[in-house]
Amino acid sequence: MRLGLIIVNMIKYIIKRLALSVLILFGVSIIIYGLVRIKPGLDFVQAKYYAQMQLDETGQVAQMVERQREIYGLTSPIFKGYLKWAGNIVKGQWGDSFIFSVSTGEVELLVDAEGNPVLDAEGNQLTKPISSSNVLDIIASKSTISFIIALIATILQFGIAIPLGITSATKQYGVVDYSVTVLAMMGISLPSFFFGALLLRIFSIQLGWFPYAGLSNPNSNLPILIDNIHHLVLPITVLVILSIGGLMRYTRTNMLEVLNADYIRTARAKGLSEHKVIYKHAFRNTLIPLVTILAGILPGLFGGAMITETIFSIDGIGKAAYKAVTMGDIPFVMAYNLFLSVLTVIGTLMSDLMYAVVDPRVKLVGGK
Amino acid sequence: MRKNNVNQELNAIRNDQFDSEIEKKDILVVKNLKKYFPLGSNWFKKTTSFVKAVDDVSFTIKKGNTLGVVGESGCGKTTLGRTILRLHSITDGQIMYDNIDIRTIKKRELTKLRPKIQIIFQDPYSSLSPRMTIGEIIGEAVREHKLVPAEEHRDYILDIMKSCGLPPYYYSRYPHEFSGGQRQRICIARALALKPDLIVCDEPVSALDVSIQAQIINLLVDLQKKYGLTYIFISHDLSVVEYISTEIMVMYLGSVVEQGTKEQIFKNTMHPYSKALLSAVPVPDPDVKKQRIILKGDIPSPANPPKGCKFHTRCSECMDICKTVTPILKEYEKGHFVACHLYPQD
Amino acid sequence: MSTLVQENKDLINLPNNQEQDKQEPEVSLSDSAKVISPGRLVLRRFFRSKLSIIGLITLLAMFAFAFIGPLISPWGEVQMTGDYKWVTSILPHQIVVQELNEETGLMEEVTYVFYEVSDPYKVYAKTPPSWDHPLGTDQYGYDVLTRLMYGGRVSLLLGFIVIFSEVIIGMFFGSLSGYFGGWVDQVIMRVVDIFNCLPGLPILMLAAALIDGWGIEPRVRIYYLMGILTFFGWSGIARLVRGQVLGIRELEYMVAAEATGLSTKRKIFKHIIPNVMPQIIVQATLGLGGIILSESTLSYLGIGVPFPYAAWGTMISSTSGAEGRDILQNYPNIWVPAGVCIVMAVLAFNFIGDGLRDAFDPKMRR
Amino acid sequence: MKLLEKLKTNQEKKKALAKHYISKEQIKKTAKENSRIIKELEKQNNRKNVPEEEYLTEMKNPNNVVEFDDLHAYFFTDAGVVKAVDGVSFDIPKKSIVGVVGESGCGKSVTSLALMKLLQSPTGQIFSGEIRYNAKNGKAYNISKVPKIDMNKIRGKEMSMIFQEPMTSLNPVFRIGDQLDEILFLHFPEITQEEAKQKSISMLNTVGIAMPESVYSRYPHELSGGMRQRVMIAMALSCDPNLIIADEPTTALDVTIQAQILDLLRNIKNDINGSIMLITHDLGVIAEMADYVVVMYAGRIIEKGTAREIYKNPIHPYTIGLQKSIPALNLNDETLYTIPGTVPNPINLPNFCYFRDRCEKRFGKCNGEYPKLLQVSPTHHVACYLAEEIAAEFAKTKKDGGEKNAKK
């Protein structure tokens, strides 16, 4: 009975939050679209194909440009244009990238002018892979490797930061505490591009311990998995070091707060060992604020690390986004931003749900 | 001189119609006061349930008297105090201060009326802004309402400080330098500086140590004599309330259960809750072994009070009627009101 | 009795002792002691921490370096080193020089693309550190040390201006939202939610890239950059202010201010703002580091401070691109100092921010 | 000329004031000295595998559960050493309730925390003195020498504690049952899950919780303050301790709930085989509960005796003033008596009686050093020069009595 009520409340809550999320995404999309539209002069689609349009005699390019402009609602006034674009987004037409294309995995059977299949020497029909430059396809295909890297980095980050944060809180002003503080400060203050470049310079170029770029080396005689890991050591190091500092400090502050609580004194008065006081009574309570961090993980996992991927030439979604920005591929950048916002919204919802799991005091109430 | 001006301004908004109804000496008349807080709302933002923090409270205070309001946590005594100052909006009922209807007067007129009714709080630490000097804290509202000419301002504040037992060198200091008792004196000075008639004291001594508590109570009593102040003294400590009050009101879950003069309440206690409350107070004498009425259970949540008599869940003399019918507050001797089915209700 | 009263503050004027003559003690400690205002107390605590002093000194040194340094330096921000009397303009990797066209016998502008120290024009690009150029020159022949100074100007000034505007906007909306509540709060907080959901760097990049397309003059683009950073950065401060205001509104001194009939203006400016300020100052100091990082990242990506103006991020971006590997490997003097400068500036702000937080609220140490 | 004079007077003023402020060098010096002392004491505390003999001792009187003997508990802060408890000696006899009373900051809580060794480390330390504890197994421990690890066997099992704030004293993320069972598993490792649950539920029953099974599986936030305090008491009782320390157990509760809890405490005292050390600032609570009363002021005991002696025959002016200043029911005087002034700053306390400046009965002798605790009856001690005569008289009768006894 009680469980039933909880589930009903939970569903109510989720529905309400989803409604709110839609509202937020609506706002986000307005900002993104608004940014694109405040551009004076030539719009970005025309600008991209301007040179080609001059040379185009058949009018094919002009047609394509017009189709693209339709998708972005650039032909109509800004308000109508937004509705058009938003409608396309909802329908799943997020636009085409100017610079990327990926193979969809499907193939087109080749036919000659008369419609007869083209056969090769063995009598098999020849095929041509179909490629797509739909931004959703590109995001889907590029985010795999980014996800793997981010997942490893996140696990390492949490696995290292939380124990260190706790240790530094329990041994306040000790050696661990000071090193954690310094490390955390460094992590917060280092720009990723500089730190990445430094690591490359030292460990790759000077010492030659790790490869310079990419994911694998065709000339390497290592097994492919080991080779991949070898390539990923430096980028993951950058990601971990940069994000670990904040998490450590956060854990530490919260742990210190919890350690001052009355129930910790109660636990000590029971006669529990210090280890149990910290890792059972204090830790469960430190987890509560840590759950809010989960909101930030999701976009981090699928959104890729723009600069790190670029520096280490890993062909993930982050590098693609960087390339898109530098080459003016605005359709992709728009889609990428929207994609990240959706992830953030989902992440926030998930972390709020997790909150209710970790903290028994929190009740998800649909009405309030 | 200036004070007269303020009074004239107030006279303009005073409703003379009520003059005949109440005696001149009655400084505050509260009739059927209700304060409900909305509790949660559904999807369409319509309030579905309320916490009845103050539910149908009426009383009258004469000038120079002290009304003690006693009750346990959640009984609405703090809300009552703040509602009288219209710090909360008033759900229903009437509050007449000196023939001015506090519920209906406009915001601007309310601002003019503000100095007349002041409030002192429980927590001396959060009731002083940490970034202002004591002089500023006490004097800012005096300046705002132009109660004294600018050139006399400083002397006036120092004078007020002196009568609250604050040495003049406090004037340019900051609250962080002072202890709880001294801060409470500053709060009293802040209220006193506005030349109020009525001061609502919301548990002014509960957060203080025993020896400091006595100092503050004595100060309040002295000031009352000196300036002819009227107090509404809110406290959970019966012995303090008994000491300082002339009339007492006992509240339970938003309603008044018993009301009367101090003698009536303490010598002729009628309501079972008041009796229990009185007997629960520990006596600092090891030889007194009194017969204690120990109430069962906890105080119910004010958001979801019991039906019938709100006290019936804990009452030792609960009858069947108590569970269904809410008793009305009835006068049994002059000025002594009780809401209980143990006594004839009609 | 009075003979024993020495420096006891509370003995005077107590109701109990009023019958006795109350002679105030002449000059006691409490009478003449310095008044310690909360602000001075904070400063005293701030200077007690070593890290905050280190941060402050670093910051002052960087300011001197960035704003006084260029006055001393013999080189300019975009002054090329070399025998280049005929050089008329400079662009990345190319110079335009006046040259005699032997066929026509006229002087003509000729564009040369260069990568290295090259005859016959002797642009001293990528020279190693020397007395003339303590940190050498970069790939365009500019003096690295001087460029570092100018880069510091951009980063520090931009950081301060952006955080200042963010604080103004954030405080306005935050206090509005927290003080009035109701639908005002609802609307403002939903807008803040929207801004919080925008991805940080990518949206900045989108905005910067779009502005890139406007073809604005490089000098003016810095202001647009400031605008973008402010526009996407104020929401955090607004949320902080709102939370603080909500907390303060519940405190009893605010209720007392209401009860004494103070005006709304006075309540906001005398009671709320001064008590919100500590948190804001801390947040702003810590935020400054973040803004410098964002700016340098954008510059690194080539969409921040435009060439030929110097920025620390741009100087590091020489490690990417066509000759990136070469510079990364052989010319650390071109990019490492810029990185060190960024780290130092951000660290300094973080140290100061941390120190201020501890000083404002000694209970919550670190 | 005038300027010079002004400068001079300013300088003098500064010099005169300097002694009231702590200079930077002094802070540095105290910090250094403090960290040295703390390190030494912590080293003592963190020892492992210490043979029991090292902290075993003899009780002065085997009928006592606890004997505080000249206990000094200090807080080593940068501003100076706060002598929170400065030379406190008193006994807790078996099967009795000892009340410790005093205003905030008088060191009453610190005394109890020192007994449990729960002082906020590293700044709070037992500096010197002995706390002798008479364990269930007949051994006597010197608590101040017991290392941290071995203290865990004593806490909870031998003595347990009830705190002031029931709202925050239970861990919000664990169920009541888990928190109750935990202490049983800890001190009786052989107990099974079922037995623990049984015991916990019966414990909840003992403390008067109506539906123990349902409370067992609830979270703390679902209970009211009074209920939580009952749970805390159940937890304290569950290992059948020798001593229960109740640190302001009813201060945060309403009057009617306070009456319930006090009633419960009184009842369990008869049921269990132990003593209660009751700490509160409320003289009424002490009068109703305690057999013996200890009055503390600024870290020292100023008067101790049986409850009757303290309430009916108080000697120290502070005790008298404290009692007169509570507005007791039905005992109306014209004006309330007040003790003037405030409690002195705990750093750099003077070496005369700390109450001197607030005392109405002070006389020449009070300027001398801090008065010793004088015995005025077999159980009554006072630290005041006013009691000297009575003490002398008592000493004489005692001596006479002793002689008489000897003669017999």
mmCIF file of N, CA, C and O in Angstrom, chain B residues 72-73 209-212 214-215 217-218 236 238-240 242-243 262 266 277 280-287 292 294-299 314, chain D residues 103-104 224 227 254-258 260 263 281 284-285 287-288 307-308 311-312 325 327 329-330 332 334-341 358:
data_model
loop_
_atom_site.group_PDB
_atom_site.id
_atom_site.type_symbol
_atom_site.label_atom_id
_atom_site.label_comp_id
_atom_site.label_asym_id
_atom_site.label_seq_id
_atom_site.Cartn_x
_atom_site.Cartn_y
_atom_site.Cartn_z
ATOM 1 N N GLU B 72 2.682 25.240 23.986
ATOM 2 C CA GLU B 72 3.856 24.489 23.553
ATOM 3 C C GLU B 72 4.120 24.739 22.078
ATOM 4 O O GLU B 72 3.366 25.440 21.416
ATOM 5 N N SER B 73 5.171 24.124 21.553
ATOM 6 C CA SER B 73 5.537 24.388 20.164
ATOM 7 C C SER B 73 4.377 24.014 19.247
ATOM 8 O O SER B 73 3.689 23.032 19.465
ATOM 9 N N ASP B 209 20.624 32.616 29.520
ATOM 10 C CA ASP B 209 20.947 31.902 30.745
ATOM 11 C C ASP B 209 20.097 32.398 31.906
ATOM 12 O O ASP B 209 19.583 33.513 31.881
ATOM 13 N N VAL B 210 20.017 31.584 32.963
ATOM 14 C CA VAL B 210 19.121 31.900 34.070
ATOM 15 C C VAL B 210 19.401 33.276 34.652
ATOM 16 O O VAL B 210 18.497 34.094 34.842
ATOM 17 N N SER B 211 20.684 33.560 34.922
ATOM 18 C CA SER B 211 20.973 34.824 35.607
ATOM 19 C C SER B 211 20.702 36.013 34.683
ATOM 20 O O SER B 211 20.277 37.069 35.139
ATOM 21 N N ILE B 212 20.937 35.840 33.386
ATOM 22 C CA ILE B 212 20.692 36.915 32.427
ATOM 23 C C ILE B 212 19.190 37.089 32.215
ATOM 24 O O ILE B 212 18.679 38.197 32.089
ATOM 25 N N ALA B 214 16.844 36.783 34.332
ATOM 26 C CA ALA B 214 16.277 37.610 35.383
ATOM 27 C C ALA B 214 16.549 39.085 35.114
ATOM 28 O O ALA B 214 15.682 39.932 35.328
ATOM 29 N N GLN B 215 17.749 39.388 34.617
ATOM 30 C CA GLN B 215 18.071 40.786 34.317
ATOM 31 C C GLN B 215 17.116 41.349 33.273
ATOM 32 O O GLN B 215 16.614 42.465 33.402
ATOM 33 N N ILE B 217 14.108 40.255 32.393
ATOM 34 C CA ILE B 217 12.728 40.349 32.882
ATOM 35 C C ILE B 217 12.567 41.603 33.744
ATOM 36 O O ILE B 217 11.618 42.364 33.592
ATOM 37 N N ASN B 218 13.529 41.822 34.605
ATOM 38 C CA ASN B 218 13.462 43.012 35.450
ATOM 39 C C ASN B 218 13.474 44.281 34.628
ATOM 40 O O ASN B 218 12.754 45.230 34.911
ATOM 41 N N HIS B 236 6.898 29.875 26.474
ATOM 42 C CA HIS B 236 6.482 28.526 26.823
ATOM 43 C C HIS B 236 6.758 28.264 28.302
ATOM 44 O O HIS B 236 6.401 27.241 28.833
ATOM 45 N N LEU B 238 6.030 28.767 31.888
ATOM 46 C CA LEU B 238 4.910 29.220 32.699
ATOM 47 C C LEU B 238 5.344 30.110 33.852
ATOM 48 O O LEU B 238 4.663 31.074 34.202
ATOM 49 N N SER B 239 6.487 29.794 34.461
ATOM 50 C CA SER B 239 6.876 30.570 35.637
ATOM 51 C C SER B 239 7.209 32.002 35.253
ATOM 52 O O SER B 239 6.874 32.943 35.980
ATOM 53 N N VAL B 240 7.845 32.188 34.084
ATOM 54 C CA VAL B 240 8.147 33.550 33.631
ATOM 55 C C VAL B 240 6.858 34.291 33.320
ATOM 56 O O VAL B 240 6.667 35.442 33.712
ATOM 57 N N GLU B 242 3.918 33.726 34.493
ATOM 58 C CA GLU B 242 3.187 34.037 35.711
ATOM 59 C C GLU B 242 3.774 35.271 36.383
ATOM 60 O O GLU B 242 3.070 36.118 36.902
ATOM 61 N N TYR B 243 5.101 35.359 36.340
ATOM 62 C CA TYR B 243 5.757 36.473 37.006
ATOM 63 C C TYR B 243 5.381 37.808 36.375
ATOM 64 O O TYR B 243 5.115 38.778 37.059
ATOM 65 N N LYS B 262 -4.345 36.380 35.859
ATOM 66 C CA LYS B 262 -3.313 35.489 36.382
ATOM 67 C C LYS B 262 -3.842 34.654 37.540
ATOM 68 O O LYS B 262 -3.624 33.438 37.594
ATOM 69 N N PHE B 266 -4.041 30.565 37.620
ATOM 70 C CA PHE B 266 -3.150 29.791 38.489
ATOM 71 C C PHE B 266 -3.826 29.252 39.738
ATOM 72 O O PHE B 266 -3.441 28.209 40.243
ATOM 73 N N LEU B 277 -0.212 21.383 32.108
ATOM 74 C CA LEU B 277 0.912 22.279 31.832
ATOM 75 C C LEU B 277 1.513 22.783 33.141
ATOM 76 O O LEU B 277 2.736 22.803 33.325
ATOM 77 N N ALA B 280 3.382 20.184 35.036
ATOM 78 C CA ALA B 280 4.600 19.686 34.388
ATOM 79 C C ALA B 280 5.808 20.548 34.689
ATOM 80 O O ALA B 280 6.939 20.145 34.453
ATOM 81 N N VAL B 281 5.579 21.753 35.205
ATOM 82 C CA VAL B 281 6.715 22.641 35.445
ATOM 83 C C VAL B 281 7.511 22.131 36.635
ATOM 84 O O VAL B 281 6.966 21.942 37.718
ATOM 85 N N PRO B 282 8.781 21.854 36.463
ATOM 86 C CA PRO B 282 9.579 21.367 37.587
ATOM 87 C C PRO B 282 9.764 22.457 38.636
ATOM 88 O O PRO B 282 9.975 23.617 38.314
ATOM 89 N N VAL B 283 9.662 22.080 39.885
ATOM 90 C CA VAL B 283 9.794 23.049 40.976
ATOM 91 C C VAL B 283 11.189 22.938 41.567
ATOM 92 O O VAL B 283 11.640 21.845 41.899
ATOM 93 N N PRO B 284 11.872 24.049 41.718
ATOM 94 C CA PRO B 284 13.240 23.975 42.240
ATOM 95 C C PRO B 284 13.266 23.778 43.753
ATOM 96 O O PRO B 284 13.797 24.609 44.484
ATOM 97 N N ASP B 285 12.647 22.743 44.211
ATOM 98 C CA ASP B 285 12.646 22.449 45.637
ATOM 99 C C ASP B 285 12.548 20.939 45.801
ATOM 100 O O ASP B 285 11.534 20.332 45.442
ATOM 101 N N PRO B 286 13.600 20.305 46.300
ATOM 102 C CA PRO B 286 13.601 18.838 46.341
ATOM 103 C C PRO B 286 12.549 18.259 47.276
ATOM 104 O O PRO B 286 12.209 17.086 47.182
ATOM 105 N N ASP B 287 12.014 19.072 48.187
ATOM 106 C CA ASP B 287 11.045 18.535 49.137
ATOM 107 C C ASP B 287 9.636 18.484 48.566
ATOM 108 O O ASP B 287 8.791 17.752 49.052
ATOM 109 N N ARG B 292 1.805 14.687 39.726
ATOM 110 C CA ARG B 292 2.031 15.168 38.380
ATOM 111 C C ARG B 292 0.989 14.585 37.440
ATOM 112 O O ARG B 292 0.630 13.422 37.553
ATOM 113 N N ILE B 294 0.758 13.480 33.921
ATOM 114 C CA ILE B 294 1.615 13.289 32.753
ATOM 115 C C ILE B 294 0.749 12.961 31.555
ATOM 116 O O ILE B 294 -0.009 11.998 31.556
ATOM 117 N N LEU B 295 0.843 13.823 30.557
ATOM 118 C CA LEU B 295 0.005 13.644 29.376
ATOM 119 C C LEU B 295 0.511 12.493 28.535
ATOM 120 O O LEU B 295 1.712 12.256 28.445
ATOM 121 N N LYS B 296 -0.422 11.806 27.907
ATOM 122 C CA LYS B 296 -0.035 10.726 27.012
ATOM 123 C C LYS B 296 0.380 11.339 25.676
ATOM 124 O O LYS B 296 -0.140 12.361 25.263
ATOM 125 N N GLY B 297 1.270 10.661 25.012
ATOM 126 C CA GLY B 297 1.533 10.945 23.603
ATOM 127 C C GLY B 297 2.131 12.308 23.312
ATOM 128 O O GLY B 297 2.519 13.048 24.205
ATOM 129 N N ASP B 298 2.202 12.572 22.003
ATOM 130 C CA ASP B 298 2.833 13.789 21.528
ATOM 131 C C ASP B 298 1.796 14.832 21.160
ATOM 132 O O ASP B 298 0.623 14.528 21.024
ATOM 133 N N ILE B 299 2.305 16.049 20.959
ATOM 134 C CA ILE B 299 1.439 17.105 20.451
ATOM 135 C C ILE B 299 1.122 16.770 18.994
ATOM 136 O O ILE B 299 2.037 16.554 18.202
ATOM 137 N N ARG B 314 -5.042 13.567 24.088
ATOM 138 C CA ARG B 314 -4.097 13.473 25.203
ATOM 139 C C ARG B 314 -4.775 13.683 26.552
ATOM 140 O O ARG B 314 -4.107 13.605 27.588
ATOM 141 N N GLU D 103 25.400 27.604 34.203
ATOM 142 C CA GLU D 103 24.965 28.334 33.023
ATOM 143 C C GLU D 103 25.797 27.905 31.820
ATOM 144 O O GLU D 103 26.777 27.190 31.957
ATOM 145 N N SER D 104 25.403 28.367 30.651
ATOM 146 C CA SER D 104 26.120 27.931 29.451
ATOM 147 C C SER D 104 27.579 28.369 29.552
ATOM 148 O O SER D 104 27.879 29.448 30.024
ATOM 149 N N SER D 224 8.522 12.270 16.233
ATOM 150 C CA SER D 224 8.555 13.585 16.874
ATOM 151 C C SER D 224 9.759 13.680 17.808
ATOM 152 O O SER D 224 10.438 12.689 18.073
ATOM 153 N N MET D 227 9.604 11.359 20.837
ATOM 154 C CA MET D 227 9.826 9.963 20.449
ATOM 155 C C MET D 227 11.303 9.698 20.187
ATOM 156 O O MET D 227 11.857 8.678 20.579
ATOM 157 N N ASP D 254 9.196 20.267 24.698
ATOM 158 C CA ASP D 254 8.113 21.019 25.322
ATOM 159 C C ASP D 254 7.902 20.569 26.767
ATOM 160 O O ASP D 254 8.308 19.476 27.153
ATOM 161 N N VAL D 255 7.219 21.406 27.526
ATOM 162 C CA VAL D 255 7.080 21.133 28.961
ATOM 163 C C VAL D 255 6.387 19.792 29.224
ATOM 164 O O VAL D 255 6.840 19.003 30.050
ATOM 165 N N THR D 256 5.295 19.527 28.507
ATOM 166 C CA THR D 256 4.580 18.278 28.795
ATOM 167 C C THR D 256 5.409 17.073 28.370
ATOM 168 O O THR D 256 5.390 16.039 29.031
ATOM 169 N N ILE D 257 6.161 17.224 27.294
ATOM 170 C CA ILE D 257 7.023 16.135 26.848
ATOM 171 C C ILE D 257 8.187 15.978 27.822
ATOM 172 O O ILE D 257 8.621 14.871 28.147
ATOM 173 N N GLN D 258 8.691 17.116 28.306
ATOM 174 C CA GLN D 258 9.763 17.069 29.303
ATOM 175 C C GLN D 258 9.313 16.263 30.514
ATOM 176 O O GLN D 258 10.063 15.422 31.029
ATOM 177 N N GLN D 260 7.166 13.904 30.587
ATOM 178 C CA GLN D 260 7.169 12.486 30.212
ATOM 179 C C GLN D 260 8.569 11.887 30.293
ATOM 180 O O GLN D 260 8.780 10.816 30.843
ATOM 181 N N ASP D 263 9.927 11.591 33.792
ATOM 182 C CA ASP D 263 9.256 10.466 34.441
ATOM 183 C C ASP D 263 9.901 9.147 34.015
ATOM 184 O O ASP D 263 10.192 8.283 34.842
ATOM 185 N N HIS D 281 20.704 23.092 32.833
ATOM 186 C CA HIS D 281 20.796 24.432 33.409
ATOM 187 C C HIS D 281 19.541 24.730 34.206
ATOM 188 O O HIS D 281 19.423 25.779 34.815
ATOM 189 N N GLY D 284 14.984 23.509 38.351
ATOM 190 C CA GLY D 284 13.791 22.754 38.676
ATOM 191 C C GLY D 284 13.960 21.284 38.355
ATOM 192 O O GLY D 284 13.636 20.402 39.166
ATOM 193 N N VAL D 285 14.493 21.003 37.171
ATOM 194 C CA VAL D 285 14.695 19.620 36.755
ATOM 195 C C VAL D 285 15.622 18.903 37.733
ATOM 196 O O VAL D 285 15.356 17.789 38.178
ATOM 197 N N ALA D 287 16.221 19.645 40.844
ATOM 198 C CA ALA D 287 15.589 19.476 42.151
ATOM 199 C C ALA D 287 14.684 18.259 42.151
ATOM 200 O O ALA D 287 14.590 17.523 43.139
ATOM 201 N N GLU D 288 14.011 18.039 41.042
ATOM 202 C CA GLU D 288 13.091 16.912 40.994
ATOM 203 C C GLU D 288 13.794 15.581 40.822
ATOM 204 O O GLU D 288 13.275 14.549 41.241
ATOM 205 N N ALA D 307 20.994 17.125 47.218
ATOM 206 C CA ALA D 307 20.027 18.065 46.666
ATOM 207 C C ALA D 307 19.427 18.929 47.769
ATOM 208 O O ALA D 307 19.242 20.133 47.613
ATOM 209 N N ARG D 308 19.147 18.319 48.928
ATOM 210 C CA ARG D 308 18.551 19.093 50.011
ATOM 211 C C ARG D 308 19.504 20.189 50.469
ATOM 212 O O ARG D 308 19.104 21.320 50.711
ATOM 213 N N TYR D 311 19.627 23.023 47.880
ATOM 214 C CA TYR D 311 18.417 23.830 47.731
ATOM 215 C C TYR D 311 17.959 24.461 49.039
ATOM 216 O O TYR D 311 17.381 25.533 49.050
ATOM 217 N N LYS D 312 18.176 23.764 50.153
ATOM 218 C CA LYS D 312 17.672 24.293 51.413
ATOM 219 C C LYS D 312 18.721 25.107 52.157
ATOM 220 O O LYS D 312 18.391 25.959 52.960
ATOM 221 N N SER D 325 16.919 33.967 41.418
ATOM 222 C CA SER D 325 16.601 34.669 40.175
ATOM 223 C C SER D 325 15.631 33.909 39.282
ATOM 224 O O SER D 325 15.205 34.441 38.274
ATOM 225 N N PRO D 327 12.026 32.884 38.364
ATOM 226 C CA PRO D 327 10.678 33.225 38.776
ATOM 227 C C PRO D 327 9.890 31.945 39.025
ATOM 228 O O PRO D 327 9.277 31.394 38.119
ATOM 229 N N LEU D 329 7.022 29.336 40.284
ATOM 230 C CA LEU D 329 5.566 29.407 40.321
ATOM 231 C C LEU D 329 5.088 29.703 41.741
ATOM 232 O O LEU D 329 5.564 29.117 42.706
ATOM 233 N N ASN D 330 4.103 30.556 41.847
ATOM 234 C CA ASN D 330 3.442 30.860 43.117
ATOM 235 C C ASN D 330 4.395 31.384 44.189
ATOM 236 O O ASN D 330 4.158 31.247 45.354
ATOM 237 N N ASN D 332 5.718 34.700 44.159
ATOM 238 C CA ASN D 332 5.970 36.016 43.596
ATOM 239 C C ASN D 332 6.590 36.995 44.585
ATOM 240 O O ASN D 332 6.083 37.206 45.669
ATOM 241 N N GLU D 334 8.368 41.080 44.703
ATOM 242 C CA GLU D 334 8.131 42.322 43.990
ATOM 243 C C GLU D 334 8.997 42.405 42.740
ATOM 244 O O GLU D 334 8.520 42.372 41.629
ATOM 245 N N THR D 335 10.322 42.465 42.951
ATOM 246 C CA THR D 335 11.182 42.382 41.776
ATOM 247 C C THR D 335 12.001 41.109 41.873
ATOM 248 O O THR D 335 12.279 40.616 42.963
ATOM 249 N N LEU D 336 12.357 40.622 40.713
ATOM 250 C CA LEU D 336 13.142 39.410 40.633
ATOM 251 C C LEU D 336 14.571 39.730 41.048
ATOM 252 O O LEU D 336 15.113 40.754 40.671
ATOM 253 N N TYR D 337 15.182 38.836 41.799
ATOM 254 C CA TYR D 337 16.579 39.053 42.147
ATOM 255 C C TYR D 337 17.435 38.807 40.908
ATOM 256 O O TYR D 337 17.172 37.898 40.138
ATOM 257 N N THR D 338 18.442 39.620 40.694
ATOM 258 C CA THR D 338 19.338 39.333 39.577
ATOM 259 C C THR D 338 20.773 39.314 40.047
ATOM 260 O O THR D 338 21.162 40.049 40.956
ATOM 261 N N ILE D 339 21.522 38.449 39.393
ATOM 262 C CA ILE D 339 22.977 38.485 39.579
ATOM 263 C C ILE D 339 23.489 39.461 38.543
ATOM 264 O O ILE D 339 23.248 39.279 37.351
ATOM 265 N N PRO D 340 24.148 40.521 38.951
ATOM 266 C CA PRO D 340 24.619 41.480 37.948
ATOM 267 C C PRO D 340 25.740 40.897 37.106
ATOM 268 O O PRO D 340 26.360 39.904 37.470
ATOM 269 N N GLY D 341 25.994 41.543 35.972
ATOM 270 C CA GLY D 341 27.154 41.191 35.161
ATOM 271 C C GLY D 341 26.998 39.914 34.386
ATOM 272 O O GLY D 341 25.933 39.327 34.313
ATOM 273 N N ARG D 358 30.878 39.800 40.465
ATOM 274 C CA ARG D 358 29.423 39.804 40.388
ATOM 275 C C ARG D 358 28.802 39.594 41.770
ATOM 276 O O ARG D 358 27.594 39.560 41.912
#
